[in-house]
Amino acid sequence: MTDIRPELSQCTLCADRFAATATAHRPNPVVWFQPGARLLIASQAPGLRVHEANTPFWDASGKRLRDWLGVDEATFYDRSRVAIIPMAFCFPGYDAKGSDLPPPPICAKTWRAGALDTVPDVRLTVLIGAYAMRYHLPEFTTVTRAVANWQNHPEGVFALPHPSWRNTGWLKKNPWFEEEVLPRLRAAVRNVLDD
Ligand code: SF4
């Protein structure tokens, strides 16, 4: 199997696209996976803080996500156990109104299959947000339905809303998520990481 990580780390396919955003930044792929990982976080794309720190979920979303998973920071960032593979490896930038731009589709087309091939020992996949759900769940319609439908996904797959502060309202409106889904998710995470 070819190791795509050195080439991916140098990727500049979106240089022109990023230069044209309000942030006018350069590509900086945040590559955080290696063979042997058992838990896959299939996420969306780095935010600005992650882009600057070169570390995935290096923000308040990461704190909330670790709480949802029931893991501490050291475990979460242990690449031999946890792989973090987003739909785009670089920060997509902000538009003129300061809103997050979506992950460029060319990233998943170019790199995703190779990245997933690098982690054949994954036993539990946690999908975060609509872009990852659309890629991994053929029946995807909405985030709320995908999260609520946790019992019917393929074995070893959970779907979560994005742990961003922007979803605090969603969490209040859907208390079943914390009551029903999170205890099962934490048990599944413990199971694959302790095995
Ligand atoms: S987002 Fe993906 S395809 Fe675009 S420059 Fe970054 S690594 Fe390359």
XYZ file of N, CA and C in Angstrom, residues 15 24 86 107 153 160:
18
model
N -4.817 26.033 -4.015
C -4.124 27.305 -3.739
C -4.881 28.503 -4.326
N -7.789 34.647 2.201
C -6.630 34.631 1.291
C -5.450 33.828 1.863
N -10.789 14.331 7.662
C -11.899 15.216 7.276
C -12.215 15.118 5.781
N -11.013 17.681 -2.737
C -10.166 17.058 -1.720
C -10.575 15.605 -1.486
N -27.675 2.227 11.278
C -26.480 2.395 10.443
C -25.712 1.077 10.388
N -22.889 12.044 14.168
C -23.029 13.108 15.168
C -23.209 14.454 14.480
